[in-house]
Short mmCIF file of C-alpha atoms in Angstrom, two decimals:
data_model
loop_
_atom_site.label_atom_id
_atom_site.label_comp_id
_atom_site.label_asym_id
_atom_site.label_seq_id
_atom_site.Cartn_x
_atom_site.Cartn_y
_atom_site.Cartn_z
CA UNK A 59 97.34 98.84 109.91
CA UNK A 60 96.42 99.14 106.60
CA UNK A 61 99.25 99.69 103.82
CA UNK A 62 99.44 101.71 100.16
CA UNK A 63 100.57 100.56 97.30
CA UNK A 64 103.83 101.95 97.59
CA UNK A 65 104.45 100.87 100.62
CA UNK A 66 104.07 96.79 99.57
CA UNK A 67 107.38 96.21 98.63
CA UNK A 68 108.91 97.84 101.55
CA UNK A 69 106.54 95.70 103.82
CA UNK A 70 107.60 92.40 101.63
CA UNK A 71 111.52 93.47 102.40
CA UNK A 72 110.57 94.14 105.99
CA UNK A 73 108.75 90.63 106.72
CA UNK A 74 110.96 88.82 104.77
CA UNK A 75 114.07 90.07 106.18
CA UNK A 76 112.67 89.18 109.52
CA UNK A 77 112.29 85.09 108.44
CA UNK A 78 115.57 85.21 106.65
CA UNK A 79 117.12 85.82 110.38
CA UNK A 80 114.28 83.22 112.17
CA UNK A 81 115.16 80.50 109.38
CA UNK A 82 119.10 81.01 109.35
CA UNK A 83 119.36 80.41 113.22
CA UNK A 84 116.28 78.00 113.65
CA UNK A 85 118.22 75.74 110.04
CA UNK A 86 121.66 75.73 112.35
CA UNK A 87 119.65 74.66 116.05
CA UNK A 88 118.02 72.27 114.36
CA UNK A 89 121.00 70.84 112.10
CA UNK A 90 122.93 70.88 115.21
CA UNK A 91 120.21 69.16 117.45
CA UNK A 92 119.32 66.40 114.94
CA UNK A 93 123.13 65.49 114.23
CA UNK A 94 124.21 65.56 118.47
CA UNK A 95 120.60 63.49 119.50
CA UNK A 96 120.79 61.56 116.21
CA UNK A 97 117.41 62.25 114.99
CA UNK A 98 117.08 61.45 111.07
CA UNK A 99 113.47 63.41 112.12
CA UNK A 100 115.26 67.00 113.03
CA UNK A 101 117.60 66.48 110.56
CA UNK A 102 115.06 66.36 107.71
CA UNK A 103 113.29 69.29 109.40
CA UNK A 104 116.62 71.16 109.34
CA UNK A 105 116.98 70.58 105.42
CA UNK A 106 113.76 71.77 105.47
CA UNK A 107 114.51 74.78 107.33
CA UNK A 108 117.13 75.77 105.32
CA UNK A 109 115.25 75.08 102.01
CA UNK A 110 113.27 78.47 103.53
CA UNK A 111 116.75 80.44 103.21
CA UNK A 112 117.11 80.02 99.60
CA UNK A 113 112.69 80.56 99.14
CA UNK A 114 113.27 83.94 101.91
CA UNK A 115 116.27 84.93 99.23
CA UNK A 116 113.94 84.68 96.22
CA UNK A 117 110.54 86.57 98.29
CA UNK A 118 112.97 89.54 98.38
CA UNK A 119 114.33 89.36 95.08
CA UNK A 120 110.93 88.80 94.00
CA UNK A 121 110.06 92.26 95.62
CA UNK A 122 112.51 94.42 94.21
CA UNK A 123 111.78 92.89 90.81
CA UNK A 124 108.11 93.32 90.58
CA UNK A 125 108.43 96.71 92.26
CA UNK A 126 110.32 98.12 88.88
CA UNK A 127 108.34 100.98 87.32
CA UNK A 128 107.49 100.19 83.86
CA UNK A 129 109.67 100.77 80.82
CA UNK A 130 109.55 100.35 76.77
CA UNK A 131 110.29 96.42 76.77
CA UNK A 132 107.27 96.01 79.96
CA UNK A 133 104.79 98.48 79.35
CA UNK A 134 102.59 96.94 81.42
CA UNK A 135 105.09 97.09 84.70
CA UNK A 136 106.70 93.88 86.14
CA UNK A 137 104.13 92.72 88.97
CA UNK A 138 104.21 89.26 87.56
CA UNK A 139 107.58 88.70 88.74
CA UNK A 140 106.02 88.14 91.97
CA UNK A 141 104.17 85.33 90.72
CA UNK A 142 107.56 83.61 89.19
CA UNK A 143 108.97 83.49 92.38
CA UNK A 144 105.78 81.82 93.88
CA UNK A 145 106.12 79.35 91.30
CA UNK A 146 109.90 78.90 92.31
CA UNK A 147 109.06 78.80 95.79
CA UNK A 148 106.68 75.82 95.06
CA UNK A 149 108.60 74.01 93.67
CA UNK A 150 111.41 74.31 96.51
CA UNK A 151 108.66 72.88 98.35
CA UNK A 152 108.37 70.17 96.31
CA UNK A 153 111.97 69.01 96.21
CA UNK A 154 112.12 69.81 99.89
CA UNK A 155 109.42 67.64 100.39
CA UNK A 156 110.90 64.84 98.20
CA UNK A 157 114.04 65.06 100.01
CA UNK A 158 112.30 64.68 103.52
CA UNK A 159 110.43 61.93 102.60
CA UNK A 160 113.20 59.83 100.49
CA UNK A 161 114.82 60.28 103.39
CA UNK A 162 112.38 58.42 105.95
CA UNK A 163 111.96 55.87 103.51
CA UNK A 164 115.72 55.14 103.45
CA UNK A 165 116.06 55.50 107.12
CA UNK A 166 112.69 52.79 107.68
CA UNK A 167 114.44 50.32 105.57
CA UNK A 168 117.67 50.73 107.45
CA UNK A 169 116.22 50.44 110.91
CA UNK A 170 114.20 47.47 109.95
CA UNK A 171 117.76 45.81 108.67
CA UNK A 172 119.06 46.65 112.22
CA UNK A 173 118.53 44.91 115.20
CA UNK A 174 119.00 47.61 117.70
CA UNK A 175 118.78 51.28 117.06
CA UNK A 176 119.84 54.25 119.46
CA UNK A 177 116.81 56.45 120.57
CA UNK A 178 117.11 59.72 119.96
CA UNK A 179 118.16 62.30 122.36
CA UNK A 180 116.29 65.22 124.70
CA UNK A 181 117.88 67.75 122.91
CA UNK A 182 116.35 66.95 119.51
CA UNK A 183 113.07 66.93 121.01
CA UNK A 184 113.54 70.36 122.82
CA UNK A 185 114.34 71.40 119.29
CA UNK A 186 111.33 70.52 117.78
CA UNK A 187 109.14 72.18 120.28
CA UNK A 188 111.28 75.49 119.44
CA UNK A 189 110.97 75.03 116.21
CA UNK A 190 107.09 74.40 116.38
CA UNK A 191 106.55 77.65 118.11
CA UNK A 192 108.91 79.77 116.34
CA UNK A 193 107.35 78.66 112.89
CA UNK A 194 104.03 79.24 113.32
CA UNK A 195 104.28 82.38 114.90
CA UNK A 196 106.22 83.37 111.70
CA UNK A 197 103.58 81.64 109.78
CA UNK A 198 100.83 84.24 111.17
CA UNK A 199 103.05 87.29 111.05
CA UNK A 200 104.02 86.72 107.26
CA UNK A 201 99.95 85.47 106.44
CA UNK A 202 98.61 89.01 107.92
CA UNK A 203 101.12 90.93 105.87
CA UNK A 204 100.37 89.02 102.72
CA UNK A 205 96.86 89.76 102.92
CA UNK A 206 96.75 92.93 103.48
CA UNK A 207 98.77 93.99 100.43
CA UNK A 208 97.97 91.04 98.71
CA UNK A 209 101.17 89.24 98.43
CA UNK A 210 101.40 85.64 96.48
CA UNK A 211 105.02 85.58 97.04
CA UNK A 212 104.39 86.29 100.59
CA UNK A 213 101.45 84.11 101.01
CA UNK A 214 103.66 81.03 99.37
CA UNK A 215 106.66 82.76 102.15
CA UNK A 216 103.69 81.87 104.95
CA UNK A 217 103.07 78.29 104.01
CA UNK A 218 106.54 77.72 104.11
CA UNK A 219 106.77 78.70 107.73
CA UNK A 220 103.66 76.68 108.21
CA UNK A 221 104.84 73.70 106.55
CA UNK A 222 108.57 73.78 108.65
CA UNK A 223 106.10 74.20 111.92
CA UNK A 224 104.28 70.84 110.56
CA UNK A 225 107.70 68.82 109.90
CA UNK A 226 108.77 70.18 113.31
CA UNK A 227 105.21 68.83 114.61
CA UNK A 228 105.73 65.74 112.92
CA UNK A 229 109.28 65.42 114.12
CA UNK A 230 108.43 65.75 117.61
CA UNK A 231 106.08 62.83 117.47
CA UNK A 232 108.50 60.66 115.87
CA UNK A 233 111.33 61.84 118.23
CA UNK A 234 109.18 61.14 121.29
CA UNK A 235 108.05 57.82 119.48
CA UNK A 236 111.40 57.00 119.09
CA UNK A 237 112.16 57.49 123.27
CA UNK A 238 109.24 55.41 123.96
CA UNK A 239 111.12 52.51 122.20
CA UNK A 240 109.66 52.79 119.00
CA UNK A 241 112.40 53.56 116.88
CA UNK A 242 110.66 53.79 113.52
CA UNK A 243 107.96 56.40 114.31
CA UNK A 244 111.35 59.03 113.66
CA UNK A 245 111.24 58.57 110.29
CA UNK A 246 107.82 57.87 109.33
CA UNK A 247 107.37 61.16 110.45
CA UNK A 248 108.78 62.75 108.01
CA UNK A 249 107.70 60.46 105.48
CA UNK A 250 104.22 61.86 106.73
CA UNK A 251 105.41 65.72 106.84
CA UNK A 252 106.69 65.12 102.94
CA UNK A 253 103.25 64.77 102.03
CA UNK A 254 101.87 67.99 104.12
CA UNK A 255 104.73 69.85 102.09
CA UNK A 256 103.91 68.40 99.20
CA UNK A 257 99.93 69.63 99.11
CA UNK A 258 100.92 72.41 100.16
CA UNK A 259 103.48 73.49 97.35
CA UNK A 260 100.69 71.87 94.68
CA UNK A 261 98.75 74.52 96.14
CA UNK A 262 100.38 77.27 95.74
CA UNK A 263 101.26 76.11 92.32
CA UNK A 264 97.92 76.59 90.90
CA UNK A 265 97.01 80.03 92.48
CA UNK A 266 99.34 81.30 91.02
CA UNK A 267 98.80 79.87 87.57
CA UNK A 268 95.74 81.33 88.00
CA UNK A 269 97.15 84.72 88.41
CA UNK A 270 99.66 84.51 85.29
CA UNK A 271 96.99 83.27 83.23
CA UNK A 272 94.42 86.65 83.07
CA UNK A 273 91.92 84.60 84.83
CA UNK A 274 88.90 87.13 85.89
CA UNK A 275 88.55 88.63 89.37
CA UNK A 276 86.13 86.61 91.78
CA UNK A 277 82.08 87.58 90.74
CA UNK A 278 81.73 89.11 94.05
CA UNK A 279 84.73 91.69 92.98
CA UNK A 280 83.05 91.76 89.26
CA UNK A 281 79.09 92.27 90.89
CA UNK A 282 80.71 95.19 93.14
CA UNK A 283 82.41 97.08 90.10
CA UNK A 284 79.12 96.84 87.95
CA UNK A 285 77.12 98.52 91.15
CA UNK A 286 79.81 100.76 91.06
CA UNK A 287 79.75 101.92 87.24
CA UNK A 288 75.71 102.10 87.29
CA UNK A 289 75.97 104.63 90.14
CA UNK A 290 77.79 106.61 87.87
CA UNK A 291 75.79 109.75 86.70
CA UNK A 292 74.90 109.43 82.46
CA UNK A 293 75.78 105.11 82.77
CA UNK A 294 73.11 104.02 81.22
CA UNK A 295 73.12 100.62 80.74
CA UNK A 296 76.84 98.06 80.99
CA UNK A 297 76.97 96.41 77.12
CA UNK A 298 80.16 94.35 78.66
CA UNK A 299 82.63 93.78 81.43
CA UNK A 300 86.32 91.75 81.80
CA UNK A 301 88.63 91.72 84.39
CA UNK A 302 92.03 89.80 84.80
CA UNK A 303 94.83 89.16 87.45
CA UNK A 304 97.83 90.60 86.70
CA UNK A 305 99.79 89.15 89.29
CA UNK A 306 98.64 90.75 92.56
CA UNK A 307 96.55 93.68 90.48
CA UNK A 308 93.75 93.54 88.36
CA UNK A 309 92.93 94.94 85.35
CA UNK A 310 89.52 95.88 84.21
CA UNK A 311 88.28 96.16 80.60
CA UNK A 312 84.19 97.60 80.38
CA UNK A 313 81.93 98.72 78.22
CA UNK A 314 79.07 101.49 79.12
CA UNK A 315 75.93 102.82 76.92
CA UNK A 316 75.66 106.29 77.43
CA UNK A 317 72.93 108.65 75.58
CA UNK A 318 73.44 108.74 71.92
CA UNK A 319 72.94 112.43 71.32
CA UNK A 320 75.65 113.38 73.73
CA UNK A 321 78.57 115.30 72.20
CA UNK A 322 82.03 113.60 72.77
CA UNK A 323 83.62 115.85 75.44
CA UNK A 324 80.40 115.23 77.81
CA UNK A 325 80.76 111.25 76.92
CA UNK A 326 84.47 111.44 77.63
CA UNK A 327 83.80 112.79 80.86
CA UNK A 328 81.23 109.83 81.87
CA UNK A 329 83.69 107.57 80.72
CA UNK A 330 86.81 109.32 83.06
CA UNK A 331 84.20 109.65 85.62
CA UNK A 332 83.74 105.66 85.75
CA UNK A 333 87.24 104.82 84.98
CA UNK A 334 88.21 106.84 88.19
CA UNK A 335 85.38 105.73 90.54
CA UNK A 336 86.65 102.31 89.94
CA UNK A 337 90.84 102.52 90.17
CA UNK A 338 89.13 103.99 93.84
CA UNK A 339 87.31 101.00 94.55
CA UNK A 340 89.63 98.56 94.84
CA UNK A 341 93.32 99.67 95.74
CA UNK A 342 94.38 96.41 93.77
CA UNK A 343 92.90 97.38 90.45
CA UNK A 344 96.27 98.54 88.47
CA UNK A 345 93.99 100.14 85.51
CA UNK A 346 90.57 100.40 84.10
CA UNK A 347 90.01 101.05 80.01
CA UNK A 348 87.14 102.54 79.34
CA UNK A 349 85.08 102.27 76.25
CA UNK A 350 81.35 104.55 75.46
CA UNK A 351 78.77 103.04 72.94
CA UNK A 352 75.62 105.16 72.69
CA UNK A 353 72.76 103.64 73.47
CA UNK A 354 70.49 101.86 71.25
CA UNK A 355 67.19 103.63 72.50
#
């Protein structure tokens, strides 16, 4: 299914609204699991869980924000609002992460104080399998959305799911660890999962950067806009090109040598012909300036 621009924040609301139902339930099983089979594992996966609430909250906000039209004091619209709550998401991610892992380094040096620790129980591990499958089909149901309207906020929404369905992974092995009679591998698990989370968050971190930055479009994006412009009946030659990432648009800034002894309407018209032959080439590209020089021959 392929979606317009107008549709994207409608699709973010949709997808998002979805995981804010999936995370709310999956935060209590899990809370409610880990404290009943006293797993320090499925608790940490439960903060974790719940640390997706508050970064579902801010994917939706994020939406209706960067959906505003544009107005005297943001000429240029609001799409980088999108990338603000990326960066927000990240670095819930982060402290989630930190949080998991302090955690199962407090819990290690407690058991290892202790002589005897209780194992935990069945119903944390059932838990953990739930949450394992639940996650990562969220994970590929937010990723396929984000891509096709290209979503950062969405994207970032994704590796959250992915990372709860790898501290659930991680918490399964330490839960069944811990059954086996080694009562240690609980928390080390999530001492392993903080550092998934972790990567993960530093990840999404610097795409977006990138994206709040104006860094230019990929070349293979840039190569297909300059076949695009020389196709272009009166382009003679391309004296320059620029593009930048305006959150999840583009913007594209170029530079075409037309024939000198043109008169101005017929090089205007070159110039509107290009400018719309690329805003059709790329659904993402927000808006193309166009600028003639005559040509030097």
């Amino acid at each position: 299914m392929e979606y317009k621009k107008d549709d994207a924040k409608q699709v973010i609301i949709r997808v998002s609204n979805v995981s804010l139902v999936w995370n709310i339930l999956l935060a209590s099983v899990k809370l409610v699991a880990g404290v009943i089979a006293n797993s320090h594992a499925m608790i940490s996966d439960a903060i974790h869980s719940g640390s997706d609430v508050l970064g579902t909250g801010l994917v939706i906000l994020g939406a209706h924000l960067s959906g505003k039209k544009a107005d005297k004091e943001h000429p240029y619209g609001h799409e980088r609002m999108e990338c603000v709550i990326a960066l927000l998401l990240a670095n819930i991610l982060v402290l989630a992460g930190i949080a998991i892992g302090y955690a199962g380094i407090k819990t290690v040096l407690s058991i290892r104080a202790e002589a005897t620790v209780a194992a935990p129980g069945t119903l944390a591990l059932a838990a953990a399998v739930v949450s394992i499958l639940v996650k990562e089909g969220m994970y590929w149901y937010t990723i396929i959305a984000a891509r096709k309207i290209n979503s950062v906020s969405l994207k970032a929404e994704a590796w959250h799911h992915r990372s709860d369905a790898f501290s659930s992974v991680g918490s399964l092995i330490g839960i069944a660890g811990a059954r086996m009679g080694f009562a240690v591998l609980d928390p080390i698990a999530s001492i392993v999962i903080c550092i998934f989370i972790i990567k993960i968050a530093v990840d999404i971190f610097l795409e977006t950067v990138d994206k709040m930055v104006d860094k230019s479009c990929d070349d293979s994006i840039i190569q297909n806009m300059e076949q695009e412009i020389k196709n272009v009946q009166g382009v003679i030659d391309i004296d320059d090109i620029k593009t930048r990432q305006f959150g999840a648009k583009m913007y594209v800034d170029v530079e075409i040598q037309v024939d000198g002894e043109l008169s101005l309407k017929n090089a205007h018209t070159i110039a509107e012909d290009v400018h719309a032959t690329i805003e059709r080439s790329d659904e993402n590209i927000k808006h193309c300036m166009v600028h003639v020089n005559p040509s030097l021959n």
